[in-house]
Each structure stands twice: as structure tokens, then as C-alpha cells.
CSV table of C-alpha atoms in Angstrom, one decimal:
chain,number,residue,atom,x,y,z
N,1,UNK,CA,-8.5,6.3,25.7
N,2,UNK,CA,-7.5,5.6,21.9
N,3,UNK,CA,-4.8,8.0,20.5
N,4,UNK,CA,-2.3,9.0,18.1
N,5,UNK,CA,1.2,9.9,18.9
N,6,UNK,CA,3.7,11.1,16.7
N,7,UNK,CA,6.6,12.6,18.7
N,8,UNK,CA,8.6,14.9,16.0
N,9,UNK,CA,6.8,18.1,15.3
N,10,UNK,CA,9.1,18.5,12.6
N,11,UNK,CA,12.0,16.5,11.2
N,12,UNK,CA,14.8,17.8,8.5
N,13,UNK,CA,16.3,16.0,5.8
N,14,UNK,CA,18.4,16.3,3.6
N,15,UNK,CA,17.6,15.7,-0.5
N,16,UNK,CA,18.8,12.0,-0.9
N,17,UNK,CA,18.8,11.0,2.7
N,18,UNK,CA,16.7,8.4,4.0
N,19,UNK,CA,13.5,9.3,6.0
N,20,UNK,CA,12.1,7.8,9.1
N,21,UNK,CA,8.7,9.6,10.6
N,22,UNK,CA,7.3,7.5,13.9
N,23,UNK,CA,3.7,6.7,15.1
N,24,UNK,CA,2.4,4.7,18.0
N,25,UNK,CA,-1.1,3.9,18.7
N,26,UNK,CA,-2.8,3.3,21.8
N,27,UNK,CA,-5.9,0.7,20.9
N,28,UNK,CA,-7.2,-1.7,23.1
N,29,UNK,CA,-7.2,-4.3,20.0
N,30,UNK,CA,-4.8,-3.7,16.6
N,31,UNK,CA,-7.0,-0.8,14.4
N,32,UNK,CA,-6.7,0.0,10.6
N,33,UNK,CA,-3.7,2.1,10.0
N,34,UNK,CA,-3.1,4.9,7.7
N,35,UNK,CA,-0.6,7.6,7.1
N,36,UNK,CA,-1.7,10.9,5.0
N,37,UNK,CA,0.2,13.7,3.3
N,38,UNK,CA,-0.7,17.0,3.5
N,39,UNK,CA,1.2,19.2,0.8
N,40,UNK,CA,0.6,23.2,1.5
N,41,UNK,CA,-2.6,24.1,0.8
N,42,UNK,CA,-4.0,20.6,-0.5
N,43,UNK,CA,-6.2,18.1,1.3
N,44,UNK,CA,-4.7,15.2,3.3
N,45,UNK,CA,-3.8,12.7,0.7
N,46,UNK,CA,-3.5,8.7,1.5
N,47,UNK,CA,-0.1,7.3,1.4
N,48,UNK,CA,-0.8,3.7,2.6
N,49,UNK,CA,-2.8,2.1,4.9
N,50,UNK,CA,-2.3,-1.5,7.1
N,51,UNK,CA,-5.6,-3.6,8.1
N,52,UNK,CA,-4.2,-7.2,8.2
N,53,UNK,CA,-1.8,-9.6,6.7
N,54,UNK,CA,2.1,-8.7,5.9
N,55,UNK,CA,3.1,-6.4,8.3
N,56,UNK,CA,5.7,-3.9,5.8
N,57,UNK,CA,3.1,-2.0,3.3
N,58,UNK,CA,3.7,0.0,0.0
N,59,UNK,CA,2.2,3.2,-0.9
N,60,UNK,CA,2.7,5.1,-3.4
N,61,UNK,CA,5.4,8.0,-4.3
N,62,UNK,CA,8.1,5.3,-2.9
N,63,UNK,CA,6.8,5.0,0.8
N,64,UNK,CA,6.4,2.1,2.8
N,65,UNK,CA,5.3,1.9,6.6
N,66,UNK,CA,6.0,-1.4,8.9
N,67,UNK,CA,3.4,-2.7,11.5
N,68,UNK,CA,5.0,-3.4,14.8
N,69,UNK,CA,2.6,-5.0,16.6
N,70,UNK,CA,5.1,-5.5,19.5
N,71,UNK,CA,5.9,-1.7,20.0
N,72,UNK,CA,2.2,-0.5,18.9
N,73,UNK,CA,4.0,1.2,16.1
N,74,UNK,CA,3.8,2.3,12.4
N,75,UNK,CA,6.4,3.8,11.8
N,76,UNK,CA,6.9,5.6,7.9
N,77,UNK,CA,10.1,5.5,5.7
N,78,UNK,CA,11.1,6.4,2.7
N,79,UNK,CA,14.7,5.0,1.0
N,80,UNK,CA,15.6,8.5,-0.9
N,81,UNK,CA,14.0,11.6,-0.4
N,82,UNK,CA,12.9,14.0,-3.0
N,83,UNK,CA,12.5,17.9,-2.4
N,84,UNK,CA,8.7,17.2,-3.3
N,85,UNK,CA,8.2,15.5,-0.2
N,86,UNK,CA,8.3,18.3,2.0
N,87,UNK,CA,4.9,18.4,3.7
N,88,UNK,CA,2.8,17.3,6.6
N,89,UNK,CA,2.1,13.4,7.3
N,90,UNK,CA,-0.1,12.7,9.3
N,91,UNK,CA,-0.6,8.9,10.8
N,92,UNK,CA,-3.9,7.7,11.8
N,93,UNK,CA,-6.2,4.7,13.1
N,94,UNK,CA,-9.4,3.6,13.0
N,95,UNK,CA,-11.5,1.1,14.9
N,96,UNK,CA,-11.7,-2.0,12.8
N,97,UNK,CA,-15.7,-2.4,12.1
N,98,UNK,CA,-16.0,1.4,13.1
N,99,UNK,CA,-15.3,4.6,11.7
N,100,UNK,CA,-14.0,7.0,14.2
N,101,UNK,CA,-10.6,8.3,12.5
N,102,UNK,CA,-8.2,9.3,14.9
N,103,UNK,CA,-5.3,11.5,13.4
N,104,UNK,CA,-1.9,12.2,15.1
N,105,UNK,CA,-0.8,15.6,15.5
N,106,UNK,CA,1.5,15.4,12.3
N,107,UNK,CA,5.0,15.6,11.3
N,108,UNK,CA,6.0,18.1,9.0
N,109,UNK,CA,9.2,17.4,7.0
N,110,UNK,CA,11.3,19.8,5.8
N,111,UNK,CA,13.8,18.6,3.0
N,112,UNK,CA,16.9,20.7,2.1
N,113,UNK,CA,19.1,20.8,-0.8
F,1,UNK,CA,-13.1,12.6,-11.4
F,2,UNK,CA,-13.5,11.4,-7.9
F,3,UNK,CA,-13.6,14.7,-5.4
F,4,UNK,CA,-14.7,16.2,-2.5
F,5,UNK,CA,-15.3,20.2,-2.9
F,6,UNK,CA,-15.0,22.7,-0.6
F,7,UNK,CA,-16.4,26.3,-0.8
F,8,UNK,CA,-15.1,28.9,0.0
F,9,UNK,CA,-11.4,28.5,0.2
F,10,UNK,CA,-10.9,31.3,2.5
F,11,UNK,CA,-13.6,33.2,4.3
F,12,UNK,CA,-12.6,36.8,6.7
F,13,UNK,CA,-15.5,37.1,9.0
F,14,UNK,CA,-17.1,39.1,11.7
F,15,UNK,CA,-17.6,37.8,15.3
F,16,UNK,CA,-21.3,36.9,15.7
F,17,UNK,CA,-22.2,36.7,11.7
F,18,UNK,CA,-23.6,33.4,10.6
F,19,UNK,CA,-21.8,31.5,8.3
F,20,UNK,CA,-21.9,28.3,5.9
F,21,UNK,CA,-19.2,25.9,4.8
F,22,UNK,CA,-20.4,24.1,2.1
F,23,UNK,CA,-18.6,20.3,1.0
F,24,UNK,CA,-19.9,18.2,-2.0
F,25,UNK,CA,-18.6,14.8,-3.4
F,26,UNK,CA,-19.7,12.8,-5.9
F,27,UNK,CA,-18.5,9.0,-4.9
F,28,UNK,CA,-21.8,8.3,-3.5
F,29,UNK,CA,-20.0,7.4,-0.6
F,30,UNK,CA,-22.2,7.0,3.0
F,31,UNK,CA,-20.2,8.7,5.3
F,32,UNK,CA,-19.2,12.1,6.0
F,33,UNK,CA,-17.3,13.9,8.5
F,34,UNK,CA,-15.8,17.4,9.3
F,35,UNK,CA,-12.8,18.2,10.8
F,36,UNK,CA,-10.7,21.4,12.4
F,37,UNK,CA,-7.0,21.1,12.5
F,38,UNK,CA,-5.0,23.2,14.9
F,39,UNK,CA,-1.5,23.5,15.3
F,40,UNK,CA,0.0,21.1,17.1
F,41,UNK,CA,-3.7,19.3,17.5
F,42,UNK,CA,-4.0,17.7,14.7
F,43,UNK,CA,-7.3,17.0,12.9
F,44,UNK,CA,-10.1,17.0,15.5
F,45,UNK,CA,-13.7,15.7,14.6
F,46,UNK,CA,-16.4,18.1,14.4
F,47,UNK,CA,-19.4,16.0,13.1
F,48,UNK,CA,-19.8,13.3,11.2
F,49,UNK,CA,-22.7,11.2,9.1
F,50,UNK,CA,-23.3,7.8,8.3
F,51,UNK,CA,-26.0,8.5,5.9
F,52,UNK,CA,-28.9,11.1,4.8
F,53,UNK,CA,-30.3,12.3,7.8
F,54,UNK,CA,-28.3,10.9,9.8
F,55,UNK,CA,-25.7,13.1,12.0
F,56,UNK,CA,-23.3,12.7,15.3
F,57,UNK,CA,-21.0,14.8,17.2
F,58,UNK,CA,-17.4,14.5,17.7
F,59,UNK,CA,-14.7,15.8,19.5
F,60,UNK,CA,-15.3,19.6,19.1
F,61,UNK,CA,-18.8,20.0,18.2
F,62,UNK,CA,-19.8,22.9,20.3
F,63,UNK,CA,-20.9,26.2,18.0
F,64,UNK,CA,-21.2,23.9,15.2
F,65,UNK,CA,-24.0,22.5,13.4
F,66,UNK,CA,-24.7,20.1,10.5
F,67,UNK,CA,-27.0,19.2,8.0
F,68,UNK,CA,-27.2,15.9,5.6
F,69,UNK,CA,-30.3,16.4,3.6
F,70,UNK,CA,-28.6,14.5,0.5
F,71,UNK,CA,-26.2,12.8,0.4
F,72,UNK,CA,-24.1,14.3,-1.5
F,73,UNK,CA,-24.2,16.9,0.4
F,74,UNK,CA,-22.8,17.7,4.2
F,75,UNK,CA,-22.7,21.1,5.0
F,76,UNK,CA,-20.8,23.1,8.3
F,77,UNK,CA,-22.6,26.1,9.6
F,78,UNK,CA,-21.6,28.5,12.1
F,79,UNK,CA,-24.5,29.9,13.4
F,80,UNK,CA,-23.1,32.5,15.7
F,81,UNK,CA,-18.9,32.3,14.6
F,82,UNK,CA,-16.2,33.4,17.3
F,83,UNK,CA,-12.4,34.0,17.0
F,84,UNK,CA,-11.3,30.8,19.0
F,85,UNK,CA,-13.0,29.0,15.4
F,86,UNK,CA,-10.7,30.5,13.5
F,87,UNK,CA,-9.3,27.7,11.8
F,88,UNK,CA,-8.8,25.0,9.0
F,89,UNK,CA,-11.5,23.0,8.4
F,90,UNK,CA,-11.4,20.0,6.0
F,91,UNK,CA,-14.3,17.9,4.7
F,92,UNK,CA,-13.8,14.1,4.2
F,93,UNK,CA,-15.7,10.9,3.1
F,94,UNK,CA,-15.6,7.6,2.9
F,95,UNK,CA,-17.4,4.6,1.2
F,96,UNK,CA,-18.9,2.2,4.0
F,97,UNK,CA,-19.6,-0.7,1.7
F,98,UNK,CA,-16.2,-1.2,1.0
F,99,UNK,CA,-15.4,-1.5,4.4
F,100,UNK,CA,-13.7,-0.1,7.7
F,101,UNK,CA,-10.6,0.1,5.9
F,102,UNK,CA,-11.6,2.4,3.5
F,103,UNK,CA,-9.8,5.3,3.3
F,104,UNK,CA,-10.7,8.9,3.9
F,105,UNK,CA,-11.1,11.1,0.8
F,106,UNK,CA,-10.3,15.0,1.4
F,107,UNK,CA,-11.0,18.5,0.0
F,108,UNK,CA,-8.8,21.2,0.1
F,109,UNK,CA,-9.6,22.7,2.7
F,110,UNK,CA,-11.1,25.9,3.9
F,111,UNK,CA,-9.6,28.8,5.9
F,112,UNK,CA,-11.8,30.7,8.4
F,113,UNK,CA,-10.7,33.9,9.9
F,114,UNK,CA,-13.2,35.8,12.6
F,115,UNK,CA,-12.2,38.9,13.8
């Protein structure tokens, strides 16, 4: 069966620190990839999503995710992180010609001064 | 400005008393989907649409209903509510012209309570 996995429930860093938040995927070919912030109370927001091509993607508010074709991973990181990127992220993967969104169970991220 | 609305926000409600979750957006986009997210779960598909008049089940579609008479429009009833719904249910859409890859768009959410 397809899924998600994203093994931290929660991760803590501190303000500055570099940030690491894992995902595998479990496809039988490669799917679309996304990752998605959830900030309290909002929506899920899109950080950056992978379909084809280089395999380390930008989003935006300074992340980047790398495709690991290898390892069935997609794995998000972030050089310096700010206190306003305590949230949920949630990774995710769709079908490539379908649209069946599978979402991880999510990684919340505490950040501390 | 490119959004998906949600209404209500929050909603306290009675065992057994039929409920509706409305969700609007104005991208014009095809396709539709609602979602419940649980602790530790994750967002788990209720329904989703691919066009007017056209609906599908999900994961977890049982006590749920939908409706896409516009398409604009994707509404999440609860005909007869219980207290293992009580949850966070999101409304999402996407374009389908632009593609697979196209990302999901989000509203903020709304929190059901039934006592």
C-alpha cells in the first residue's frame, strides 16, 4: 500500500540551529512530492514540492528538501532557524497522473530561544 | 485574492443533530477534497471531486456526505454527527489543468466538537 512516514512526532531546536525533519515514501513508481506547514490555527501551507528534474528543491521562507531516490526519501532542511518556524510540516505524495494526496502524520517543531 | 473559505471556524454540537460545513474558493480550480486530521493520523481523505457533479469517497467516508452542485462550491454535511467526528476538518483544492503536480490550496480549517 502507498504511505507516508515521517518518524519524529516532534523535534526541538534551538533559534539558529540547523533543522532536519525526515520523510520516506512507499510508491511503487517515484510520486510528486510536497512538504506543507501548518502554523496554529492556519491551513496547511506549501513549502516546496519535487515532480522531476534536480533532485535538491527551494521553497520558500529559506527551505529546501533533497530527493533521494535511493532511500525513498525527502527529507526537509532548513540552514538557520527562526522562532517563526515553529509549526506542523507535514510531507506528502501524490500519484503522478493522479490525485490521491497522501499526507504523513506530521512533525511539529518546536524552536526555543 | 486566491482562497479557499471555510465556515464556521468552530462549531459545539449535539450528538445526532445534522450539521453542514460549508468550503468556497474562487480559483476555478476542478478538484476538491475534504479532509479530517487526527492526532498522530495525519490528514485523512473524507471525499473528494473532480468536477460538478462529480464526487468519490476516500479513506474515512462513513457518516459523511458531499455535495458539488457548483463548482465553486463543495460542501461537508453531517447528517447524523457523533463524538468519534469530533475533529479538524480542512477543505482543499487544486487546479487539474495545470497538472498532477499542482499543489493543494487550504482553508483554515474548521473545529467540530459533538458532545
Amino acid at each position: 500500500a502507498q504511505s507516508v512516514t515521517q518518524p519524529d512526532i516532534h523535534i526541538t531546536v534551538s533559534e539558529g540551529a540547523s533543522l532536519e525533519l525526515r520523510c520516506n515514501y512507499s510508491y511503487g513508481a517515484t510520486p510528486y512530492l510536497f512538504w506543507y506547514v501548518q502554523s496554529p490555527g492556519q491551513g496547511l501551507q506549501l513549502l516546496l514540492k519535487y515532480f522531476s528534474g534536480d533532485t535538491l528543491v527551494q521553497g520558500i521562507k529559506g527551505f529546501e528538501a533533497e530527493f533521494k531516490r535511493s532511500q525513498s526519501s525527502f527529507n526537509l532542511r532548513k540552514p538557520s532557524v527562526h522562532w517563526s518556524d515553529a509549526a506542523e510540516y507535514f510531507c506528502a505524495a501524490r500519484n503522478t497522473g493522479g490525485f490521491k494526496t497522501i499526507f504523513g502524520a506530521g512533525t511539529r517543531l518546536f524552536v526555543k530561544a | 485574492e486566491a482562497q479557499v473559505t471555510q465556515n464556521p471556524r468552530y462549531l459545539i454540537t449535539v450528538t445526532g443533530k445534522k450539521l453542514t460545513v460549508t468550503c468556497s474558493q474562487n480559483m476555478n480550480h476542478e478538484y476538491m477534497s475534504w479532509y479530517r486530521q487526527d492526532p498522530g493520523l495525519g490528514l485523512r481523505q473524507i471525499y473528494y471531486s473532480m468536477n460538478v457533479e462529480v464526487t468519490d469517497k476516500g479513506d474515512v467516508p462513513e457518516g459523511y456526505k458531499v455535495s458539488r452542485k457548483e463548482k465553486r462550491n463543495f460542501p461537508l454535511i453531517l447528517e447524523s454527527p457523533s463524538p468519534n467526528q469530533t475533529s479538524l476538518y480542512f477543505c482543499a483544492s487544486s487546479s487539474l489543468r495545470q497538472g498532477s503536480d499542482s499543489p493543494l490550496h487550504f482553508g483554515n480549517g474548521t473545529r467540530l466538537t459533538v458532545t
